[in-house]
Tab-separated table of C-alpha atoms and ligand atoms in Angstrom:
chain	number	residue	atom	x	y	z
A	1	UNK	CA	-11.597	12.676	-20.812
A	2	UNK	CA	-8.296	11.691	-22.048
A	3	UNK	CA	-5.789	11.604	-24.699
A	4	UNK	CA	-5.275	7.898	-25.840
A	5	UNK	CA	-2.291	6.329	-27.207
A	6	UNK	CA	-2.925	7.860	-30.703
A	7	UNK	CA	-3.379	11.024	-29.476
A	8	UNK	CA	-7.313	11.346	-29.859
A	9	UNK	CA	-9.714	12.669	-27.236
A	10	UNK	CA	-11.343	9.641	-25.615
A	11	UNK	CA	-14.809	10.725	-23.825
A	12	UNK	CA	-15.070	8.258	-20.719
A	13	UNK	CA	-17.202	8.716	-17.360
A	14	UNK	CA	-15.442	10.166	-14.433
A	15	UNK	CA	-15.601	10.616	-10.775
A	16	UNK	CA	-15.694	14.341	-9.647
A	17	UNK	CA	-13.366	14.833	-7.097
A	18	UNK	CA	-11.778	17.574	-4.748
A	19	UNK	CA	-7.988	16.916	-3.665
A	20	UNK	CA	-7.496	17.870	0.144
A	21	UNK	CA	-3.962	18.156	0.935
A	22	UNK	CA	-1.406	20.091	-1.239
A	23	UNK	CA	2.214	18.850	-0.084
A	24	UNK	CA	4.746	17.162	-0.938
A	25	UNK	CA	3.098	13.260	-1.904
A	26	UNK	CA	0.314	15.025	-3.751
A	27	UNK	CA	2.947	16.655	-6.472
A	28	UNK	CA	4.858	14.042	-6.828
A	29	UNK	CA	2.658	11.180	-7.220
A	30	UNK	CA	-1.069	11.459	-6.812
A	31	UNK	CA	-1.405	14.822	-9.125
A	32	UNK	CA	1.012	12.872	-11.587
A	33	UNK	CA	-1.474	9.972	-11.739
A	34	UNK	CA	-4.590	12.033	-12.193
A	35	UNK	CA	-4.144	12.264	-16.040
A	36	UNK	CA	-4.365	8.726	-16.323
A	37	UNK	CA	-7.304	7.932	-14.141
A	38	UNK	CA	-10.725	8.648	-14.949
A	39	UNK	CA	-11.286	11.323	-12.406
A	40	UNK	CA	-12.485	15.170	-13.128
A	41	UNK	CA	-10.543	17.445	-10.605
A	42	UNK	CA	-13.233	19.888	-9.766
A	43	UNK	CA	-11.033	21.605	-6.960
A	44	UNK	CA	-8.057	21.867	-4.669
A	45	UNK	CA	-7.805	22.316	-0.874
A	46	UNK	CA	-5.168	23.307	1.620
A	47	UNK	CA	-4.823	25.123	4.988
A	48	UNK	CA	-2.187	27.122	3.208
A	49	UNK	CA	-4.190	29.174	0.127
A	50	UNK	CA	-1.076	29.917	-1.878
A	51	UNK	CA	-0.783	26.073	-2.084
A	52	UNK	CA	-4.547	25.236	-2.851
A	53	UNK	CA	-4.270	27.924	-5.538
A	54	UNK	CA	-0.529	26.654	-6.967
A	55	UNK	CA	-2.409	23.305	-7.075
A	56	UNK	CA	-5.429	24.266	-8.718
A	57	UNK	CA	-3.285	26.114	-11.463
A	58	UNK	CA	-0.951	23.802	-11.873
A	59	UNK	CA	-2.962	20.911	-12.245
A	60	UNK	CA	-6.053	22.735	-13.902
A	61	UNK	CA	-8.822	22.567	-11.408
A	62	UNK	CA	-11.273	25.474	-11.296
A	63	UNK	CA	-11.635	26.427	-7.678
A	64	UNK	CA	-9.169	26.375	-4.567
A	65	UNK	CA	-10.348	26.136	-0.787
A	66	UNK	CA	-8.795	26.475	2.625
A	67	UNK	CA	-11.597	24.521	4.302
A	68	UNK	CA	-12.461	21.282	2.813
A	69	UNK	CA	-16.278	21.341	4.133
A	70	UNK	CA	-16.764	24.255	1.926
A	71	UNK	CA	-15.132	22.930	-1.011
A	72	UNK	CA	-17.786	19.729	-0.468
A	73	UNK	CA	-20.550	21.991	0.253
A	74	UNK	CA	-20.212	23.740	-3.148
A	75	UNK	CA	-18.782	21.613	-5.715
A	76	UNK	CA	-21.324	18.682	-5.778
A	77	UNK	CA	-18.242	16.120	-5.504
A	78	UNK	CA	-18.643	12.163	-5.762
A	79	UNK	CA	-15.326	12.153	-3.600
A	80	UNK	CA	-12.291	13.666	-1.909
A	81	UNK	CA	-8.753	12.528	-2.103
A	82	UNK	CA	-6.872	13.061	1.286
A	83	UNK	CA	-3.312	13.788	1.472
A	84	UNK	CA	-2.738	15.149	4.517
A	85	UNK	CA	0.426	15.055	7.368
A	86	UNK	CA	0.042	14.253	11.007
A	87	UNK	CA	-1.409	16.130	13.878
A	88	UNK	CA	0.551	17.612	16.780
A	89	UNK	CA	0.810	14.684	18.349
A	90	UNK	CA	2.120	12.615	15.257
A	91	UNK	CA	-1.356	10.970	15.097
A	92	UNK	CA	-2.949	10.641	11.241
A	93	UNK	CA	-5.840	13.071	10.839
A	94	UNK	CA	-7.736	10.550	8.465
A	95	UNK	CA	-10.037	8.953	10.881
A	96	UNK	CA	-11.695	12.794	11.795
A	97	UNK	CA	-11.365	13.970	8.275
A	98	UNK	CA	-12.703	10.807	6.573
A	99	UNK	CA	-15.691	10.249	9.164
A	100	UNK	CA	-16.445	14.126	8.471
A	101	UNK	CA	-16.307	13.868	4.755
A	102	UNK	CA	-18.478	10.569	4.319
A	103	UNK	CA	-21.263	12.638	6.687
A	104	UNK	CA	-21.257	14.892	4.259
A	105	UNK	CA	-22.125	12.647	1.214
A	106	UNK	CA	-18.801	11.744	-0.435
A	107	UNK	CA	-16.576	8.683	-0.811
A	108	UNK	CA	-12.926	9.005	0.440
A	109	UNK	CA	-9.822	7.928	-0.634
A	110	UNK	CA	-7.060	8.630	2.367
A	111	UNK	CA	-3.102	8.376	1.979
A	112	UNK	CA	-1.464	5.796	4.587
A	113	UNK	CA	-1.251	5.219	7.463
A	114	UNK	CA	-4.946	5.189	8.140
A	115	UNK	CA	-4.778	5.707	11.768
A	116	UNK	CA	-2.970	5.372	14.897
A	117	UNK	CA	-5.209	3.031	16.677
A	118	UNK	CA	-7.616	0.194	15.487
A	119	UNK	CA	-10.489	1.806	17.352
A	120	UNK	CA	-9.972	5.258	14.882
A	121	UNK	CA	-10.217	2.728	12.004
A	122	UNK	CA	-13.583	1.436	13.840
A	123	UNK	CA	-15.004	5.190	13.663
A	124	UNK	CA	-14.311	5.107	9.798
A	125	UNK	CA	-16.011	1.730	9.675
A	126	UNK	CA	-18.630	2.914	11.374
A	127	UNK	CA	-19.379	5.925	9.057
A	128	UNK	CA	-19.080	4.033	5.996
A	129	UNK	CA	-21.657	1.601	7.076
A	130	UNK	CA	-24.097	4.439	8.072
A	131	UNK	CA	-23.663	6.302	4.785
A	132	UNK	CA	-23.359	3.703	2.352
A	133	UNK	CA	-19.605	5.633	1.268
A	134	UNK	CA	-16.624	3.822	0.450
A	135	UNK	CA	-12.863	4.589	2.003
A	136	UNK	CA	-9.799	2.996	0.014
A	137	UNK	CA	-6.779	4.124	1.655
A	138	UNK	CA	-3.571	3.824	-0.258
A	139	UNK	CA	-1.912	0.887	0.812
A	140	UNK	CA	0.103	1.166	-2.336
A	141	UNK	CA	2.439	-2.064	-2.145
A	142	UNK	CA	-0.783	-4.091	-1.679
A	143	UNK	CA	-1.601	-2.385	-5.636
A	144	UNK	CA	2.171	-2.656	-6.829
A	145	UNK	CA	2.303	-4.618	-10.582
A	146	UNK	CA	4.849	-6.578	-8.983
A	147	UNK	CA	2.927	-7.852	-6.195
A	148	UNK	CA	-0.333	-8.435	-8.280
A	149	UNK	CA	1.919	-10.616	-10.706
A	150	UNK	CA	3.107	-12.427	-7.559
A	151	UNK	CA	-0.116	-12.910	-6.226
A	152	UNK	CA	-1.223	-14.455	-9.758
A	153	UNK	CA	2.086	-16.552	-9.824
A	154	UNK	CA	1.190	-18.258	-5.941
A	155	UNK	CA	-2.333	-18.682	-6.935
A	156	UNK	CA	-1.549	-20.804	-10.012
A	157	UNK	CA	-2.012	-24.683	-9.148
A	158	UNK	CA	1.813	-25.305	-10.377
A	159	UNK	CA	2.991	-23.360	-7.166
A	160	UNK	CA	1.150	-25.570	-4.858
A	161	UNK	CA	-0.085	-24.328	-1.530
A	162	UNK	CA	1.956	-21.062	-0.414
A	163	UNK	CA	3.237	-21.596	2.934
A	164	UNK	CA	6.185	-19.247	3.665
A	165	UNK	CA	6.331	-15.532	3.392
A	166	UNK	CA	9.393	-13.657	3.872
A	167	UNK	CA	9.233	-10.038	3.881
A	168	UNK	CA	12.385	-7.450	3.756
A	169	UNK	CA	11.981	-3.718	4.606
A	170	UNK	CA	14.272	-0.963	5.776
A	171	UNK	CA	12.675	0.001	9.045
A	172	UNK	CA	13.697	0.567	12.691
A	173	UNK	CA	11.425	-1.099	15.611
A	174	UNK	CA	10.736	1.346	18.469
A	175	UNK	CA	11.922	0.619	21.804
A	176	UNK	CA	9.319	-0.098	24.448
A	177	UNK	CA	9.753	3.286	25.851
A	178	UNK	CA	9.141	5.104	22.774
A	179	UNK	CA	6.023	3.308	21.941
A	180	UNK	CA	4.650	4.670	25.395
A	181	UNK	CA	5.834	7.962	24.853
A	182	UNK	CA	4.035	8.032	21.614
A	183	UNK	CA	0.804	6.691	23.482
A	184	UNK	CA	1.004	9.316	25.846
A	185	UNK	CA	0.687	11.644	23.272
A	186	UNK	CA	4.313	12.831	22.268
A	187	UNK	CA	4.992	12.969	18.766
A	188	UNK	CA	7.597	10.116	19.119
A	189	UNK	CA	9.523	10.416	16.015
A	190	UNK	CA	10.658	6.881	15.405
A	191	UNK	CA	7.106	5.478	16.376
A	192	UNK	CA	5.503	7.736	13.927
A	193	UNK	CA	7.933	6.721	11.549
A	194	UNK	CA	7.845	2.893	12.356
A	195	UNK	CA	3.450	3.811	11.909
A	196	UNK	CA	4.246	5.269	8.815
A	197	UNK	CA	6.165	2.145	7.206
A	198	UNK	CA	4.817	-0.434	9.234
A	199	UNK	CA	1.689	-0.640	6.598
A	200	UNK	CA	4.037	-1.437	3.589
A	201	UNK	CA	5.134	-4.853	4.329
A	202	UNK	CA	1.806	-5.568	6.267
A	203	UNK	CA	-0.365	-4.713	3.689
A	204	UNK	CA	1.895	-6.710	1.466
A	205	UNK	CA	1.539	-10.007	3.765
A	206	UNK	CA	-2.319	-9.072	3.897
A	207	UNK	CA	-3.104	-9.137	0.467
A	208	UNK	CA	-1.039	-12.189	-0.408
A	209	UNK	CA	-1.463	-14.260	3.205
A	210	UNK	CA	-4.651	-13.050	4.780
A	211	UNK	CA	-4.616	-11.923	8.537
A	212	UNK	CA	-2.470	-14.203	10.655
A	213	UNK	CA	-3.484	-15.324	14.166
A	214	UNK	CA	-0.339	-14.938	16.125
A	215	UNK	CA	2.999	-12.750	16.456
A	216	UNK	CA	6.407	-12.932	17.752
A	217	UNK	CA	8.978	-10.010	17.495
A	218	UNK	CA	12.485	-9.934	18.350
A	219	UNK	CA	14.428	-6.155	18.262
A	220	UNK	CA	18.075	-5.844	17.791
A	221	UNK	CA	19.942	-3.693	20.519
A	222	UNK	CA	20.265	-0.937	17.633
A	223	UNK	CA	16.470	-1.423	16.222
A	224	UNK	CA	16.351	-3.674	13.680
A	225	UNK	CA	14.529	-7.206	14.219
A	226	UNK	CA	12.232	-9.892	13.282
A	227	UNK	CA	8.448	-10.456	13.221
A	228	UNK	CA	7.353	-13.503	12.857
A	229	UNK	CA	3.314	-14.191	12.056
A	230	UNK	CA	1.537	-17.606	12.346
A	231	UNK	CA	-1.892	-19.014	10.390
A	232	UNK	CA	-4.203	-21.714	12.018
A	233	UNK	CA	-3.822	-22.923	8.449
A	234	UNK	CA	-0.078	-23.568	8.667
A	235	UNK	CA	1.356	-20.820	7.249
A	236	UNK	CA	4.241	-18.613	8.561
A	237	UNK	CA	5.383	-15.020	7.452
A	238	UNK	CA	8.029	-13.254	8.880
A	239	UNK	CA	9.183	-9.244	8.523
A	240	UNK	CA	12.832	-8.548	8.593
A	241	UNK	CA	13.064	-5.262	9.620
A	242	UNK	CA	16.740	-4.238	8.136
A	243	UNK	CA	17.393	-0.816	10.225
A	244	UNK	CA	21.016	0.146	10.147
A	245	UNK	CA	21.863	-1.862	6.715
A	246	UNK	CA	22.112	-0.178	2.960
A	247	UNK	CA	19.310	2.632	4.008
A	248	UNK	CA	17.314	3.826	0.970
A	249	UNK	CA	20.237	3.278	-1.368
A	250	UNK	CA	18.498	0.472	-3.045
A	251	UNK	CA	17.629	-3.123	-2.473
A	252	UNK	CA	15.942	-2.531	0.479
A	253	UNK	CA	12.737	-4.574	-0.082
A	254	UNK	CA	12.683	-8.272	-1.106
A	255	UNK	CA	9.402	-10.556	-0.908
A	256	UNK	CA	9.733	-13.994	-0.917
A	257	UNK	CA	7.127	-16.454	-1.209
A	258	UNK	CA	7.534	-20.593	-1.119
A	259	UNK	CA	5.078	-22.895	-1.917
A	260	UNK	CA	4.499	-26.776	-1.180
A	261	UNK	CA	5.644	-27.360	-5.016
A	262	UNK	CA	9.073	-26.802	-6.929
A	263	UNK	CA	8.700	-22.943	-7.527
A	264	UNK	CA	9.916	-19.827	-5.368
A	265	UNK	CA	8.388	-16.436	-6.398
A	266	UNK	CA	10.571	-13.523	-5.194
A	267	UNK	CA	9.738	-9.814	-5.928
A	268	UNK	CA	12.708	-7.393	-5.596
A	269	UNK	CA	12.260	-3.654	-6.508
A	270	UNK	CA	10.446	-3.947	-9.885
A	271	UNK	CA	11.176	-7.512	-10.782
A	272	UNK	CA	9.701	-10.212	-10.618
A	273	UNK	CA	11.579	-13.878	-10.379
A	274	UNK	CA	9.929	-17.247	-10.471
A	275	UNK	CA	12.345	-19.687	-9.649
A	276	UNK	CA	11.643	-23.321	-11.053
A	277	UNK	CA	13.421	-26.272	-12.017
A	278	UNK	CA	14.945	-26.506	-14.597
A	279	UNK	CA	13.870	-30.137	-15.420
A	280	UNK	CA	16.450	-32.159	-16.872
A	281	UNK	CA	17.099	-32.054	-20.934
A	282	UNK	CA	15.343	-34.952	-22.588
A	283	UNK	CA	16.898	-38.249	-22.188
A	284	UNK	CA	19.845	-36.751	-19.513
A	285	UNK	CA	19.423	-37.725	-15.789
A	286	UNK	CA	22.071	-36.102	-14.003
A	287	UNK	CA	21.647	-35.791	-9.966
A	288	UNK	CA	22.478	-32.641	-7.803
A	289	UNK	CA	26.273	-32.767	-7.700
A	290	UNK	CA	27.207	-34.572	-11.290
A	291	UNK	CA	25.427	-32.339	-13.306
A	292	UNK	CA	28.230	-30.734	-15.943
A	293	UNK	CA	25.926	-28.247	-17.182
A	294	UNK	CA	24.157	-25.035	-15.929
A	295	UNK	CA	22.285	-24.296	-19.026
A	296	UNK	CA	19.639	-26.674	-18.876
A	297	UNK	CA	15.971	-26.744	-19.446
A	298	UNK	CA	13.629	-24.771	-21.473
A	299	UNK	CA	11.275	-21.642	-22.031
A	300	UNK	CA	8.321	-22.766	-19.468
A	301	UNK	CA	10.244	-25.034	-17.536
A	302	UNK	CA	12.896	-22.999	-15.946
A	303	UNK	CA	13.152	-19.934	-14.087
A	304	UNK	CA	11.071	-16.871	-15.460
A	305	UNK	CA	11.800	-13.048	-14.816
A	306	UNK	CA	9.791	-10.250	-15.254
A	307	UNK	CA	10.813	-6.569	-15.491
A	308	UNK	CA	9.840	-3.121	-17.310
A	309	UNK	CA	11.639	-1.923	-19.823
A	310	UNK	CA	12.726	1.697	-19.504
A	311	UNK	CA	14.073	2.670	-22.912
A	312	UNK	CA	11.102	3.279	-25.033
A	313	UNK	CA	9.056	5.737	-22.516
A	314	UNK	CA	5.966	3.709	-23.006
A	315	UNK	CA	3.077	4.547	-20.413
A	316	UNK	CA	3.787	1.447	-18.198
A	317	UNK	CA	7.208	2.108	-17.394
A	318	UNK	CA	6.216	5.146	-15.522
A	319	UNK	CA	7.032	4.934	-11.557
A	320	UNK	CA	2.920	5.935	-10.981
A	321	UNK	CA	2.208	2.605	-13.004
A	322	UNK	CA	5.000	0.391	-11.027
A	323	UNK	CA	4.293	1.754	-7.824
A	324	UNK	CA	0.594	1.181	-7.417
A	325	UNK	CA	-0.546	4.834	-7.699
A	326	UNK	CA	-2.587	4.200	-11.027
A	327	UNK	CA	-3.978	0.577	-9.515
A	328	UNK	CA	-4.888	2.328	-6.333
A	329	UNK	CA	-6.780	5.656	-7.826
A	330	UNK	CA	-8.140	3.374	-10.408
A	331	UNK	CA	-9.870	0.996	-8.194
A	332	UNK	CA	-10.905	3.841	-6.415
A	333	UNK	CA	-12.678	5.721	-8.944
A	334	UNK	CA	-14.252	2.007	-10.451
A	335	UNK	CA	-15.437	1.146	-7.051
A	336	UNK	CA	-17.164	4.702	-6.989
A	337	UNK	CA	-18.428	3.979	-10.492
A	338	UNK	CA	-19.674	0.402	-10.032
A	339	UNK	CA	-21.179	1.172	-6.624
A	340	UNK	CA	-19.407	-1.330	-4.766
A	341	UNK	CA	-16.408	-1.825	-2.049
A	342	UNK	CA	-13.042	-1.519	-3.235
A	343	UNK	CA	-10.963	-4.972	-3.344
A	344	UNK	CA	-7.550	-3.843	-1.647
A	345	UNK	CA	-6.758	-0.726	0.524
A	346	UNK	CA	-9.983	-1.445	2.240
A	347	UNK	CA	-11.068	-0.588	5.888
A	348	UNK	CA	-10.737	-4.185	6.759
A	349	UNK	CA	-7.217	-3.817	5.998
A	350	UNK	CA	-6.960	-0.881	7.575
A	351	UNK	CA	-8.058	-2.423	10.886
A	352	UNK	CA	-5.869	-5.246	10.632
A	353	UNK	CA	-2.601	-3.319	10.180
A	354	UNK	CA	-3.316	-0.993	12.546
A	355	UNK	CA	-4.056	-3.464	15.092
A	356	UNK	CA	-0.862	-5.407	14.480
A	357	UNK	CA	0.931	-2.215	14.634
A	358	UNK	CA	-0.431	-1.644	18.278
A	359	UNK	CA	0.727	-5.235	19.112
A	360	UNK	CA	4.279	-4.130	19.086
A	361	UNK	CA	3.215	-2.400	22.653
A	362	UNK	CA	3.080	-5.691	24.074
A	363	UNK	CA	6.964	-6.056	23.555
A	364	UNK	CA	9.455	-8.406	22.130
A	365	UNK	CA	10.300	-11.869	22.518
A	366	UNK	CA	6.554	-13.366	23.482
A	367	UNK	CA	3.840	-14.591	21.539
A	368	UNK	CA	0.981	-12.325	20.619
A	369	UNK	CA	-2.773	-13.443	19.999
A	370	UNK	CA	-4.295	-11.278	17.157
A	371	UNK	CA	-7.672	-10.150	17.234
A	372	UNK	CA	-10.183	-10.111	14.344
A	373	UNK	CA	-12.440	-6.855	14.058
A	374	UNK	CA	-15.063	-7.101	16.843
B	1	NAD	N1	2.223	6.266	-0.646
B	1	NAD	C1	3.088	6.760	-0.466
B	1	NAD	O1	4.016	7.075	-1.495
B	1	NAD	C2	3.505	8.144	0.031
B	1	NAD	C3	4.940	8.888	0.101
B	1	NAD	C4	4.950	10.188	0.987
B	1	NAD	C5	3.950	10.725	1.808
B	1	NAD	N2	2.835	9.750	1.817
B	1	NAD	C6	1.913	10.127	2.673
B	1	NAD	O2	1.048	11.117	2.635
B	1	NAD	C7	0.747	12.235	3.507
B	1	NAD	C8	1.229	13.671	3.107
B	1	NAD	O3	2.308	13.396	3.168
B	1	NAD	P1	3.199	14.794	2.570
B	1	NAD	O4	4.819	14.549	2.878
B	1	NAD	O5	2.344	15.247	1.400
B	1	NAD	O6	2.942	15.806	3.693
B	1	NAD	P2	2.877	17.522	3.475
B	1	NAD	O7	3.428	18.004	5.033
B	1	NAD	O8	4.000	17.683	2.779
B	1	NAD	O9	1.600	17.530	3.092
B	1	NAD	C9	0.195	17.824	3.948
B	1	NAD	C10	-0.196	18.827	3.341
B	1	NAD	O10	-1.831	18.911	3.919
B	1	NAD	C11	-2.246	20.150	4.213
B	1	NAD	N3	-3.077	19.775	5.493
B	1	NAD	C12	-3.216	19.271	6.382
B	1	NAD	N4	-4.486	19.656	7.100
B	1	NAD	C13	-5.350	19.897	6.309
B	1	NAD	C14	-6.771	20.046	6.073
B	1	NAD	N5	-7.470	19.927	7.498
B	1	NAD	N6	-7.262	20.703	5.243
B	1	NAD	C15	-6.394	21.017	4.106
B	1	NAD	N7	-5.046	20.802	4.029
B	1	NAD	C16	-4.580	20.069	5.170
B	1	NAD	C17	-1.034	20.698	5.005
B	1	NAD	O11	-1.193	22.013	5.126
B	1	NAD	C18	0.206	20.466	3.816
B	1	NAD	O12	0.261	21.131	2.625
B	1	NAD	C19	0.921	11.214	4.612
B	1	NAD	O13	-0.014	10.556	5.098
B	1	NAD	C20	2.045	10.482	4.187
B	1	NAD	O14	2.246	9.349	5.129
B	1	NAD	C21	2.599	8.587	1.007
């Protein structure tokens, strides 16, 4: 049930969920999204009983648990939403928890990063295949409304064939020694951070261009750098890791797609820009350099800009809509109700992202062949 725009109760089918992990991200974003998506919050769970009970009270769940197995056994759930931290070695807990939950008969939403190794993702794939339960990973940038719009624009015939993708993200590439330290089981913070955030540009790359076949990366001495991805179909994608730049002060992320025709699509914070033309005004033929006016072209023939409005407080200007949380949880609920696999945030994409993360182990300045899922 929910209250619609006109203030009326709407009774619609929901999935019954238990929420595992009552920490920071859950409070800021996931619980804030539940009111808009077709879920019934049956129970909360955290190792810390006080947090589980506080969340249950605050967000209207009838029960609170400290053990998710007990919660699944008791609550007749369709699904669990898992939003937990890393283990002592800095590795995501999702492969173990998701596999166990699927084997107990529930569908699973997991947060990012899904795993530390592609082999761990394969364990989730196996459990999903065996149980018929789905996993959707909150790869939120693949669900951003801006990314969805960009995908529509680049798939339009007017764009031509999308050929070049440039992704910018404030991030530091770990050194080889830091990567090795993490593999050895030490909670190496720079590597955990990279694992935690690499999925952001990678998920956009997979959604817009698919899985590349090769990569090479270069690392500046202080940790910024560039990774370039090649595709057998002739496409190229490049990720700029702008560590040392403006940090989280804004302007840290930008996605640019260039096609074979005359348009360029840029996604910048919550703006989507489609640069094109402009064509000359009718009867006027001015070449580059001889053009006395900048304001040529008409609606439809020149650059278009989409951005949300923040003045009227309408539903869709909330961050939970802009930042993918609404779309990822809605897709999770719909996939369960429609008995189908999710279209984004799939285990296949989790495998590809984790495989690409692991290839940074091979070191900079060399061409690295990427695999497909075995
Ligand atoms: N998509 C996003 O925008 C975004 C933003 C921030 C964090 N995250 C992700 O969300 C996840 C959680 O991050 P956070 O900052 O909320 O962490 P957090 O440490 O604040 O919260 C994690 C909670 O999980 C609980 N927990 C751990 N193991 C558990 C278990 N077995 N059973 C029940 N509860 C358990 C902990 O007690 C803790 O309360 C991480 O994967 C992180 O990468 C995503």
